[in-house]
Short mmCIF file of C-alpha atoms in Angstrom, two decimals:
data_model
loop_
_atom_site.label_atom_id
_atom_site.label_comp_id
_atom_site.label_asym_id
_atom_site.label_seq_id
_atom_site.Cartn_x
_atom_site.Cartn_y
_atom_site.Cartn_z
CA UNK A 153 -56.36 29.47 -1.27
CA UNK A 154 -54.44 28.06 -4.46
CA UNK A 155 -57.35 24.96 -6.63
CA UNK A 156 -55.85 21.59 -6.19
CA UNK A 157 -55.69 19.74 -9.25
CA UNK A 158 -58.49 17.35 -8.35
CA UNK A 159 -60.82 20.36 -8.27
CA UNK A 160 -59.62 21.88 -11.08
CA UNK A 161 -60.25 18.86 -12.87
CA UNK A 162 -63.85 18.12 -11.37
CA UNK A 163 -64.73 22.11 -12.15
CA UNK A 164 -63.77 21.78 -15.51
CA UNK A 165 -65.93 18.55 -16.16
CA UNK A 166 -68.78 20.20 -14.52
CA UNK A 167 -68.71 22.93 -17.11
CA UNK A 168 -69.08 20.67 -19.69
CA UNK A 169 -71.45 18.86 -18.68
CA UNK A 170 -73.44 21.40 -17.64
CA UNK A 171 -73.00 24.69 -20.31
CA UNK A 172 -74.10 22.55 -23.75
CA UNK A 173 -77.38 21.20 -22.68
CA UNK A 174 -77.86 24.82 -20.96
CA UNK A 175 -77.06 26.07 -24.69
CA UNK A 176 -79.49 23.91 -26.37
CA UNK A 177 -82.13 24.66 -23.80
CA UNK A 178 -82.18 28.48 -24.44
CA UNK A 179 -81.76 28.20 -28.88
CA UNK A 180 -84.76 26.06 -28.39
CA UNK A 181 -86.75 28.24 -26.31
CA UNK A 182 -85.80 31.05 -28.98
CA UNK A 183 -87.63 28.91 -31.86
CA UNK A 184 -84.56 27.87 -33.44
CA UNK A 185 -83.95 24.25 -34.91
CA UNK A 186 -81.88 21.53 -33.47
CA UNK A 187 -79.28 21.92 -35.78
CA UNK A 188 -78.66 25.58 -35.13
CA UNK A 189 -78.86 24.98 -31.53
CA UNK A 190 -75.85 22.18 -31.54
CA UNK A 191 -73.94 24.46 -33.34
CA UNK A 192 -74.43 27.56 -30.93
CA UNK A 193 -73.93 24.91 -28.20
CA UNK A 194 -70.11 24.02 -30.10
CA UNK A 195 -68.97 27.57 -30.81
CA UNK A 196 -69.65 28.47 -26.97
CA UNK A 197 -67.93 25.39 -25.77
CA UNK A 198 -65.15 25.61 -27.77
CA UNK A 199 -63.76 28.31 -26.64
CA UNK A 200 -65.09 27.50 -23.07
CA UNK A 201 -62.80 24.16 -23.16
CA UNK A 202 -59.64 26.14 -24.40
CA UNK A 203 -60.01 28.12 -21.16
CA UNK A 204 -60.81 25.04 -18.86
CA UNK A 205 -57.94 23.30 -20.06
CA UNK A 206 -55.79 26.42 -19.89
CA UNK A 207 -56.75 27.04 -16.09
CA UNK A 208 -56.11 23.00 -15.65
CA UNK A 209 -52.60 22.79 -16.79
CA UNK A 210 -51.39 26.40 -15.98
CA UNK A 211 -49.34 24.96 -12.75
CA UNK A 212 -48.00 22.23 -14.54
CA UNK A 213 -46.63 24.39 -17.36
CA UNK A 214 -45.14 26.79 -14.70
CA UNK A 215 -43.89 23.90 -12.76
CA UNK A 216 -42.54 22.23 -15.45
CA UNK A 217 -40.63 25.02 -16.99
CA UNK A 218 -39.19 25.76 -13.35
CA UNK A 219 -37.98 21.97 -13.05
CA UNK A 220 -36.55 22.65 -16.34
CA UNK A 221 -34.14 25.70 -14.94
CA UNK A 222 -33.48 23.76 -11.87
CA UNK A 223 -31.92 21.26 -13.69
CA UNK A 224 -30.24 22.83 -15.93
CA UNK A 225 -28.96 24.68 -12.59
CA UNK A 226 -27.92 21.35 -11.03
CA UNK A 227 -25.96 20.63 -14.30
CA UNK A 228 -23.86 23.58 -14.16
CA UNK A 229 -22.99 22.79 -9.90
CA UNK A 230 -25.71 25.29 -9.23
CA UNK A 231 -27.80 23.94 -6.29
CA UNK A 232 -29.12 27.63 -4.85
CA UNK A 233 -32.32 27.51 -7.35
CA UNK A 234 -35.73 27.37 -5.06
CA UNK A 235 -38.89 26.78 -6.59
CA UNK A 236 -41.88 28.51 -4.54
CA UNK A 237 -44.29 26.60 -3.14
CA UNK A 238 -47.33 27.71 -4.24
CA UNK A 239 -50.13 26.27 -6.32
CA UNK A 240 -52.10 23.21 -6.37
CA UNK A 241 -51.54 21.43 -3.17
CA UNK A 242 -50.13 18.49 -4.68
CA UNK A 243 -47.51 20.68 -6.96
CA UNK A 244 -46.78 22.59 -3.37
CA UNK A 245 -45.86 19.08 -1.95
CA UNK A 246 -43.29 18.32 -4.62
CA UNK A 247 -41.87 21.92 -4.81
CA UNK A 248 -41.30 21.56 -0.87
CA UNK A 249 -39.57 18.03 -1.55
CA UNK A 250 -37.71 19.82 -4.36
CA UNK A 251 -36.15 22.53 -1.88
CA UNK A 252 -35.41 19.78 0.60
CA UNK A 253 -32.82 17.92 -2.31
CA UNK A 254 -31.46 21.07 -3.39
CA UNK A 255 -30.21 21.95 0.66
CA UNK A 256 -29.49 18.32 0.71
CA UNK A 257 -27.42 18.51 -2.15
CA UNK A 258 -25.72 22.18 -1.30
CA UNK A 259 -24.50 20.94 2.25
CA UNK A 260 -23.33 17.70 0.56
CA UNK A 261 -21.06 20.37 -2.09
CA UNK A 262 -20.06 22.08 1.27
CA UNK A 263 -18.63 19.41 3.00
CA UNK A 264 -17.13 18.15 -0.05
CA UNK A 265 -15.47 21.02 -0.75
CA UNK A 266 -14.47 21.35 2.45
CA UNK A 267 -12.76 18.08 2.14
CA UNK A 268 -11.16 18.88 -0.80
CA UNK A 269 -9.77 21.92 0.64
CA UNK A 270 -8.60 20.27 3.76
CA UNK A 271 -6.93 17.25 1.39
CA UNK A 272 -5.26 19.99 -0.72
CA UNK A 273 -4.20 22.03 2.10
CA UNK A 274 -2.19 18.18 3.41
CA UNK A 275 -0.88 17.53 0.03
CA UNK A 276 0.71 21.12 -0.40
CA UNK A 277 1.62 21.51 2.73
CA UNK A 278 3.32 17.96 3.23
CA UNK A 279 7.00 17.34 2.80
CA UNK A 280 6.86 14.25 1.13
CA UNK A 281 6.61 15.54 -2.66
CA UNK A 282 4.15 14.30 -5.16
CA UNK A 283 3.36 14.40 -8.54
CA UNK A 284 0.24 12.80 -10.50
CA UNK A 285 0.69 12.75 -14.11
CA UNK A 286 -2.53 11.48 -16.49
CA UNK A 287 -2.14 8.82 -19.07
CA UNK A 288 -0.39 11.28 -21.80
CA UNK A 289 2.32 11.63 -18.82
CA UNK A 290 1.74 15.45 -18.52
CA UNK A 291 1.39 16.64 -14.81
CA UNK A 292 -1.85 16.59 -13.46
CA UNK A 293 -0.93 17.81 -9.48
CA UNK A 294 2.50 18.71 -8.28
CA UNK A 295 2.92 19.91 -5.02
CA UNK A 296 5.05 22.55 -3.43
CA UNK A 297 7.65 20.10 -1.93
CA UNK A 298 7.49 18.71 -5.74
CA UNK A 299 7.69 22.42 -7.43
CA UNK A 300 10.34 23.22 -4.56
CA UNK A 301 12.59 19.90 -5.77
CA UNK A 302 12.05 19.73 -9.75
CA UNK A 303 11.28 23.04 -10.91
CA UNK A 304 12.89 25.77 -8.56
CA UNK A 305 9.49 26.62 -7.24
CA UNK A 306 7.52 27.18 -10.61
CA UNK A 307 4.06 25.62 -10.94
CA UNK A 308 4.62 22.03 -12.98
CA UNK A 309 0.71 21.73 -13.82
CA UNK A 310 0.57 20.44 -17.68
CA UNK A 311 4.22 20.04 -18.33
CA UNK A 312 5.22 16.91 -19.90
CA UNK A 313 7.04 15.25 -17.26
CA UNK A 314 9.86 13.43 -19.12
CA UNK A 315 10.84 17.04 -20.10
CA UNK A 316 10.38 18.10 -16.43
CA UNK A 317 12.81 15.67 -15.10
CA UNK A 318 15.52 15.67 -18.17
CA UNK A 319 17.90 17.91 -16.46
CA UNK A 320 17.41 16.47 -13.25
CA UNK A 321 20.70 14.21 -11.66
CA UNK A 322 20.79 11.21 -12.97
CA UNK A 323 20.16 9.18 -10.09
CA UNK A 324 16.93 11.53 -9.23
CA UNK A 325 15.82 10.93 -13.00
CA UNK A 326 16.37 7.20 -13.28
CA UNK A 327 14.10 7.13 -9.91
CA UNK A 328 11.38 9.01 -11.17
CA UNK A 329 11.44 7.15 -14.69
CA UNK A 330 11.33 3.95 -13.05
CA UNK A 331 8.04 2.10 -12.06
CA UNK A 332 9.81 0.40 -8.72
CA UNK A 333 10.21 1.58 -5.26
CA UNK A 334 13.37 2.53 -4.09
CA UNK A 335 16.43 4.32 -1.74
CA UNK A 336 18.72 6.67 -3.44
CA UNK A 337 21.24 9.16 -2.77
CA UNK A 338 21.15 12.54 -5.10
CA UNK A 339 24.01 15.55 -4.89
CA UNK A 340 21.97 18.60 -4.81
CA UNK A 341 22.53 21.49 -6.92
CA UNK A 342 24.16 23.04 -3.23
CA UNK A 343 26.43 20.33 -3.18
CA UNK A 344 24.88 18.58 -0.23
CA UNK A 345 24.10 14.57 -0.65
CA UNK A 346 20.02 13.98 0.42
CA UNK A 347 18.72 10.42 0.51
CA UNK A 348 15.34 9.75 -0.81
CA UNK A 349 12.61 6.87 -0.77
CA UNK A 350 10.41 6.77 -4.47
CA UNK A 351 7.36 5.11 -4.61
CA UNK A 352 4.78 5.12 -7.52
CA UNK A 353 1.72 3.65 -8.00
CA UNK A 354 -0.61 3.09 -11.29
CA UNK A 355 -4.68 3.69 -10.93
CA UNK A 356 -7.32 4.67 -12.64
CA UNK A 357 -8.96 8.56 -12.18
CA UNK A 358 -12.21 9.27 -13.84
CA UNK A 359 -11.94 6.13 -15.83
CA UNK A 360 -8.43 7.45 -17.29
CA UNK A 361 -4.81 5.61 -16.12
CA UNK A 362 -2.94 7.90 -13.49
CA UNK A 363 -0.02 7.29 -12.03
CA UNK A 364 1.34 8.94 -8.50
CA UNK A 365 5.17 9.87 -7.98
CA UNK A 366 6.07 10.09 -3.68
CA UNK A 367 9.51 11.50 -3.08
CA UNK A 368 10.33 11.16 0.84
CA UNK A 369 13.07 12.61 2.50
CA UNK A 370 15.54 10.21 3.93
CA UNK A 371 18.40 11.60 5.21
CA UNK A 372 17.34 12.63 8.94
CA UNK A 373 15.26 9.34 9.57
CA UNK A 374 18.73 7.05 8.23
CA UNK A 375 20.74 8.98 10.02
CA UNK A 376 19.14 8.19 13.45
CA UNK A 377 18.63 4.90 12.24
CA UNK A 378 22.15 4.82 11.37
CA UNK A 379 23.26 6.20 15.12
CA UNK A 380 21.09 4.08 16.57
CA UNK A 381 22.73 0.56 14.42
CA UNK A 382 26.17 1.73 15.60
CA UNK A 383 25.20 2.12 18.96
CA UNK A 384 23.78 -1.36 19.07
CA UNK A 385 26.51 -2.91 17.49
CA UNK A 386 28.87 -1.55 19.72
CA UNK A 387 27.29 -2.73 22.92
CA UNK A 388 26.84 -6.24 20.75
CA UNK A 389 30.97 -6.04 20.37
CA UNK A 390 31.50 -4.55 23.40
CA UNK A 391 29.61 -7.37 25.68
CA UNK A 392 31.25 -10.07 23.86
CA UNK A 393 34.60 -9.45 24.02
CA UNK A 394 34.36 -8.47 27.65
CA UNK A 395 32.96 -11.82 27.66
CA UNK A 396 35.84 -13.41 25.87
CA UNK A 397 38.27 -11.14 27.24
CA UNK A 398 37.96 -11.10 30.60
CA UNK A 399 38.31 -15.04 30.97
CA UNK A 400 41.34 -15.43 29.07
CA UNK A 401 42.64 -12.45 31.32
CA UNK A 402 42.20 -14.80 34.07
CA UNK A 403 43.26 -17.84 32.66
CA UNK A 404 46.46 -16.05 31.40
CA UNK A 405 47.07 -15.11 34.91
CA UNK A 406 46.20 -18.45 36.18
CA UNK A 407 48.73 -19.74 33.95
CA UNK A 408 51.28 -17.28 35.04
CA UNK A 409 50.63 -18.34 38.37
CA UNK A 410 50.87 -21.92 37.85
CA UNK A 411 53.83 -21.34 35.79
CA UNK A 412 55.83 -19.58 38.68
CA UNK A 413 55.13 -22.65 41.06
CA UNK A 414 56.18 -25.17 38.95
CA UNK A 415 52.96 -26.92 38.34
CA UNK A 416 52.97 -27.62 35.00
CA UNK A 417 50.34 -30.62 34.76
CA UNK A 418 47.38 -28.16 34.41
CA UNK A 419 48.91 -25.58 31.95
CA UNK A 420 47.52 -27.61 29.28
CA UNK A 421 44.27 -27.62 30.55
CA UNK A 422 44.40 -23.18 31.17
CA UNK A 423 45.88 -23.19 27.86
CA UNK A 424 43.26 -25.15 26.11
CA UNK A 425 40.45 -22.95 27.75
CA UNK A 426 42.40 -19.81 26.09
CA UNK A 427 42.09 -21.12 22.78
CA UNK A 428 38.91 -21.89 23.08
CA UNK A 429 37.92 -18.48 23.95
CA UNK A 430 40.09 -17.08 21.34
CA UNK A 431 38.32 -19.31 18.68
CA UNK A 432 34.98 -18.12 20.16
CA UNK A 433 36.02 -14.70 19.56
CA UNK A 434 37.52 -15.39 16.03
CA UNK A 435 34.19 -17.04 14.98
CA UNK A 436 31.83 -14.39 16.45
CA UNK A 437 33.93 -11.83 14.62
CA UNK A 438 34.51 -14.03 11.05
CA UNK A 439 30.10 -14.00 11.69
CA UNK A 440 29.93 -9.84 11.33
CA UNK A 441 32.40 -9.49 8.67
CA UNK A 442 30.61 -11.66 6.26
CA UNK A 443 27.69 -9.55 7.13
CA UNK A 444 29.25 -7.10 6.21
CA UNK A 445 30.79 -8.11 2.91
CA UNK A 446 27.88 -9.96 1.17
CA UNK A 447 28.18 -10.43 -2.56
CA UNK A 448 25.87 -9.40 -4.99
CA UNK A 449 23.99 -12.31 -5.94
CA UNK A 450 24.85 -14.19 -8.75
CA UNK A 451 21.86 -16.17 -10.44
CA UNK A 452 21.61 -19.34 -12.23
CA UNK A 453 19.71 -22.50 -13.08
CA UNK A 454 19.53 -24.50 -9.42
CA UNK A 455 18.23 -28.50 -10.03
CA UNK A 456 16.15 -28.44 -6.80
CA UNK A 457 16.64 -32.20 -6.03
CA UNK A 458 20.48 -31.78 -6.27
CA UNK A 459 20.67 -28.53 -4.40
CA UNK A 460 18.22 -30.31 -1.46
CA UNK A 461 20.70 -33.22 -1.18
CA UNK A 462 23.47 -30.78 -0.65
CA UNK A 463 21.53 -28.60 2.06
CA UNK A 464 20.75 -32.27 3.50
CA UNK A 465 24.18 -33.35 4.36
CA UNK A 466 24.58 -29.93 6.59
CA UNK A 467 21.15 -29.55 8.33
CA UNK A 468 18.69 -32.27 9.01
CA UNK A 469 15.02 -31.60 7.70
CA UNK A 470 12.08 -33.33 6.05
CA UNK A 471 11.06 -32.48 2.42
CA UNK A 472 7.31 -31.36 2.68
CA UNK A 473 5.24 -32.22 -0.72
CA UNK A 474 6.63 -31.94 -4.29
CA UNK A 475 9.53 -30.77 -5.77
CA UNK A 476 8.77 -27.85 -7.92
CA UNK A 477 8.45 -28.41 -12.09
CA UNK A 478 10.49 -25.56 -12.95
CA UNK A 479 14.36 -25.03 -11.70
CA UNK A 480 15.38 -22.12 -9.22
CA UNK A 481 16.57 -19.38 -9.93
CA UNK A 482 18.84 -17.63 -7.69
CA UNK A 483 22.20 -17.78 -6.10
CA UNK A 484 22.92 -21.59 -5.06
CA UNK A 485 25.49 -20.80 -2.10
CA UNK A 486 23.43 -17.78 -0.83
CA UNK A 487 20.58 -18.99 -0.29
CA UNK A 488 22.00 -22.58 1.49
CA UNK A 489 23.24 -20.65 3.33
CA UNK A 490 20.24 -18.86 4.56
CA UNK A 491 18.36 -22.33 4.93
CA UNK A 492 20.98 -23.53 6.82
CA UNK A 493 20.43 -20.77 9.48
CA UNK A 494 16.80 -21.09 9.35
CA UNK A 495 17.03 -24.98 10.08
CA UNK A 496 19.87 -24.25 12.30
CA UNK A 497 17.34 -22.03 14.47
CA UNK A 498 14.39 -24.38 13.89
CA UNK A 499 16.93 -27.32 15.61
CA UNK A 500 17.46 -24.65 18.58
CA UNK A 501 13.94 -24.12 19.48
CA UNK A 502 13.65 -26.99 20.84
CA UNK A 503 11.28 -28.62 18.53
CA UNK A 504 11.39 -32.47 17.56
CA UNK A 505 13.22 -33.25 14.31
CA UNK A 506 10.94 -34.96 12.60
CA UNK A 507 8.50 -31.72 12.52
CA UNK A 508 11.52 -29.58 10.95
CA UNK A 509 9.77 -29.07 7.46
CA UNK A 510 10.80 -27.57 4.27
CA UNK A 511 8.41 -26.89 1.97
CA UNK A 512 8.22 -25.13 -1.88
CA UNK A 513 5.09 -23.72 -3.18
CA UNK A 514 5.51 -21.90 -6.30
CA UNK A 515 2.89 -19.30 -6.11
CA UNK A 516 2.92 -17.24 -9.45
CA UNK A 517 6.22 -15.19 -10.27
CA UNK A 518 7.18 -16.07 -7.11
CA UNK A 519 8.57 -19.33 -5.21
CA UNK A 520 8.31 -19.98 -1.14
CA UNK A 521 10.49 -21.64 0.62
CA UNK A 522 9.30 -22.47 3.90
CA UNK A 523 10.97 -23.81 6.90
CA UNK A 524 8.62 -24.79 9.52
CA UNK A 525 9.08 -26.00 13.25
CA UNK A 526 7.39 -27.27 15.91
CA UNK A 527 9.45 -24.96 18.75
CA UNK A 528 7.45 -22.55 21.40
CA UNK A 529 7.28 -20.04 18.72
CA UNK A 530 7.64 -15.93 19.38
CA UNK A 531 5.27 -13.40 20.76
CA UNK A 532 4.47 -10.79 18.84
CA UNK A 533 7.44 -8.26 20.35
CA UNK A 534 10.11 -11.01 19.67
CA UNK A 535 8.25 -10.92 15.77
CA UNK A 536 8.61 -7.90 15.15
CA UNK A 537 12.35 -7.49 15.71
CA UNK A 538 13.65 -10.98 14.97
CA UNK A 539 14.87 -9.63 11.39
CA UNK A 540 17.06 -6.37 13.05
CA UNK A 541 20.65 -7.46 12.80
CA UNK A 542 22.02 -7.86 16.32
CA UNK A 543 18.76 -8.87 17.66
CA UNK A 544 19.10 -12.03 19.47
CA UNK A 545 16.58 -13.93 21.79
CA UNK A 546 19.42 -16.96 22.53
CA UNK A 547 21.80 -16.28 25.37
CA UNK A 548 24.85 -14.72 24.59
CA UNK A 549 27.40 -17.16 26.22
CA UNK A 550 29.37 -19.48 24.01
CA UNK A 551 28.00 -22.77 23.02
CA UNK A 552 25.35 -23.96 20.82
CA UNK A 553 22.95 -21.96 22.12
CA UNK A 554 25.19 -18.61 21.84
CA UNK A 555 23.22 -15.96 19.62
CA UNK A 556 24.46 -13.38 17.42
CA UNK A 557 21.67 -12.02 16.44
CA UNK A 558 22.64 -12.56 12.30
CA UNK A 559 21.22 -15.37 11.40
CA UNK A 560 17.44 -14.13 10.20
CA UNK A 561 19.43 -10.93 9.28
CA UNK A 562 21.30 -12.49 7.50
CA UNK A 563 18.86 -14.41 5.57
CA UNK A 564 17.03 -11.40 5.04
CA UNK A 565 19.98 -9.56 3.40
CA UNK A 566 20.19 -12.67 1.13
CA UNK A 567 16.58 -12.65 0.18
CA UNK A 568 16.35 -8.82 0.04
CA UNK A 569 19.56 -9.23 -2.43
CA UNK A 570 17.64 -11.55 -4.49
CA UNK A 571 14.66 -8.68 -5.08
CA UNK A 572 12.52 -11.28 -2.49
CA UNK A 573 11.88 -10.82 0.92
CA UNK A 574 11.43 -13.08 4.21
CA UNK A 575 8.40 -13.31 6.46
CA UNK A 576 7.68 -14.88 9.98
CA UNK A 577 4.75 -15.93 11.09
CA UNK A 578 3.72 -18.58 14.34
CA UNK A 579 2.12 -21.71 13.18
CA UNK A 580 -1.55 -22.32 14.20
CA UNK A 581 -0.94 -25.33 16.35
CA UNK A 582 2.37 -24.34 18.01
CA UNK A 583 5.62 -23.37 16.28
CA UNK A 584 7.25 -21.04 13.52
CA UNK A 585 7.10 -20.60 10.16
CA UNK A 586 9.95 -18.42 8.18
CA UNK A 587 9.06 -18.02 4.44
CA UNK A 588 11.78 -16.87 2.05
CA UNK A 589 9.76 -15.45 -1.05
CA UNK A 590 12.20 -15.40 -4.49
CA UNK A 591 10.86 -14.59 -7.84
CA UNK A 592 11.26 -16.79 -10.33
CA UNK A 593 11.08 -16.21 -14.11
CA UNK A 594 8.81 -18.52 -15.86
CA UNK A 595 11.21 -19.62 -18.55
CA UNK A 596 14.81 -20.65 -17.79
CA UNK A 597 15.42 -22.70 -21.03
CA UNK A 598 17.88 -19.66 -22.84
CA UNK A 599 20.92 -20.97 -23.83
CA UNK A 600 22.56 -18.19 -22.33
CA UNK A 601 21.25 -19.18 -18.91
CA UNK A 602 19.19 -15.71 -18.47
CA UNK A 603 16.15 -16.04 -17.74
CA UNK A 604 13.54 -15.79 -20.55
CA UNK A 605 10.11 -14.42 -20.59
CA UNK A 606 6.98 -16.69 -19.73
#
């Protein structure tokens, strides 16, 4: 049974305390002086004490130098390296403890390379293609959707990938060079059009700036979406005019009628409801086409108090805090015109007047612009399609209360337009906020009237 170190250590001081006197005794005893007998007792210990100390620290030399390999194992990914356990019983404990971390640690590699495999395995086997380039922009990872689309299936690993993407089209290249996300439309070298989504994103990777490429597939997914836009718009225009046409049908033949008998006093009146439903129709349709044809934007300086006077004399609302310190900057007419359906819907829904807000918060880059009622709100169904053009939670007959289902869209188109975007969101205490978000530069002081840099 292996010495623990406490009796190592107890054995060896027992030899010395016991061999010198023993020495000195027996030189005595042979008639030799005290001198002489120290120095017999030295030249016996001496070499007595190299062996004591030998016998002491053997296991702790042999453990040491096998801690020494183990680590230098663990450096190199090598976690397979046992150490016995044998010895002293308190080396045995830590040797045990020592195979315990290195099965800790070798499951820990499995699953992690089991992860890694699974996580390669998705990302080369997905259709979205990717490619991670390091700081230098040379290609880190490209996957085979990525290999497949920008290199005729070669491997794109350590190419520089401006040179990868130079004889790309130019639509496909001024995508990939750009830092923005985006929908574009490429002509493939097979002559058929595909429509792809980029996204990239900037992080750091072992402490070094990486950057991720995602090139999604469009075409199928716009194409139902497409099928599925007509389909509503065409039961949209196909309600309404039955709606429009089917009364002035009857009127016409009312007229006819009354006509043919002689009565003449109410013609007026039929022909007065035909117009009306004509004009109904003529507005509802006038509504779609200038969906249809919206402008580009065209941006400029906007004085905020003069363009809130304006909006003021065509929908009623309460100003809501401070006017911001810098101009807007956006298109003037556009964006009244998205207000004016907001407040137009904030009047509809029933809420008081006086709690129709509208309220700017600059909020960095960016300015809000909030409209705000005090109406039953929507549930969380109604929230998520309220922006779909053709989506419309009024009732569909003519009248104030008649819905198109274009006004958010609209105003969504605008603010989309405008590189913003529009968000809805039920207020805490009843009611419905509709935030248009717009960025604004922070210097508009050029005398060109482009905006400067802050």
């Amino acid at each position: 049974m292996p010495l623990s170190l406490r009796t190592r250590a107890l054995l060896s001081l027992a030899a010395a305390a016991v061999v010198p006197p023993l020495v000195i005794l027996g030189v005595r005893r042979a008639g030799l002086e005290a001198g002489v007998a120290l120095a017999a007792a030295i030249l016996v210990m001496l070499p007595l004490m190299g062996w004591l100390a030998a016998f002491w620290l053997a296991p702790l030399l042999r453990l040491t130098r096998a801690l020494e390999g183990a680590v230098l194992s663990y450096r190199d990914g090598d976690f397979s390296l046992n150490l016995a356990p044998n010895g002293p019983r308190e080396l045995a404990a830590l040797t045990r403890l020592h195979a315990e971390l290195g099965l800790a640690l070798r499951e820990q590699r499995q699953h992690l390379t089991q992860r890694e495999l699974l996580l390669d395995t998705i990302v080369q086997n997905t259709p979205v293609a990717l490619v991670l380039t390091a700081a230098s922009e040379r290609i880190a990872i490209a996957n085979l959707a990525a290999r497949q689309l920008l290199g005729d299936g070669r491997s794109l690993t350590g190419l520089d990938f401006a040179t990868v993407i130079a004889a790309q089209p130019e639509t496909l290249r001024e995508a990939l060079a750009g830092d923005g996300d985006r929908l574009f439309t490429v002509t493939l070298p097979d002559g058929s059009e595909e429509t792809f989504h980029h996204s990239t994103r900037a992080f750091r990777l072992q402490g070094q700036p990486h950057r991720l490429r995602l090139l999604r597939r469009m075409t199928r997914e716009l194409s139902r979406a497409e099928v599925a836009t007509w389909k509503r718009v065409i039961r949209v225009l196909s309600h309404e005019l039955n709606n429009s046409l089917a009364p002035i049908s009857s009127l016409a033949h009312s007229g006819a009628e009354l006509a043919r008998r002689g009565d003449v006093e109410r013609l007026p009146q039929v022909l007065a409801s035909i117009g009306e439903r004509a004009a109904h129709l003529h507005g509802f349709l006038a509504g779609y086409a200038s969906f249809a044809k919206l402008p580009a934007p065209r941006r400029a300086e906007v004085d905020w108090a003069a363009f809130l006077n304006r909006l003021a004399l065509l929908g009623e609302f309460h100003l809501d805090g401070e006017l911001p310190g810098q101009p807007g900057w956006f298109d003037a007419a556009q964006i009244e015109q998205a207000l004016l359906n907001l407040i137009k819907n904030a009047h509809e829904s029933g809420s008081d007047p006086d709690e129709i807000l509208l309220r700017l918060r600059p909020q960095g880059a960016e300015i809000a612009i909030e409209v705000l009622d005090r109406g039953p709100g929507m549930s969380e169904a109604v929230l998520g399609q309220a922006l779909l053009p053709f989506y419309s939670t009024k009732r569909t007959e003519p009248g104030p209360r008649g819905g198109t289902g274009l006004g958010l869209a609209l105003a969504r188109e605008i603010a989309e337009a405008h590189d913003g975007r529009i968000a809805l969101a039920n207020r805490r205490n009843g009611g419905l906020r509709v935030a248009i978000r717009l960025p604004q530069p922070g210097v508009l002081s050029n005398r060109d009237g482009k905006p400067g840099s802050s």
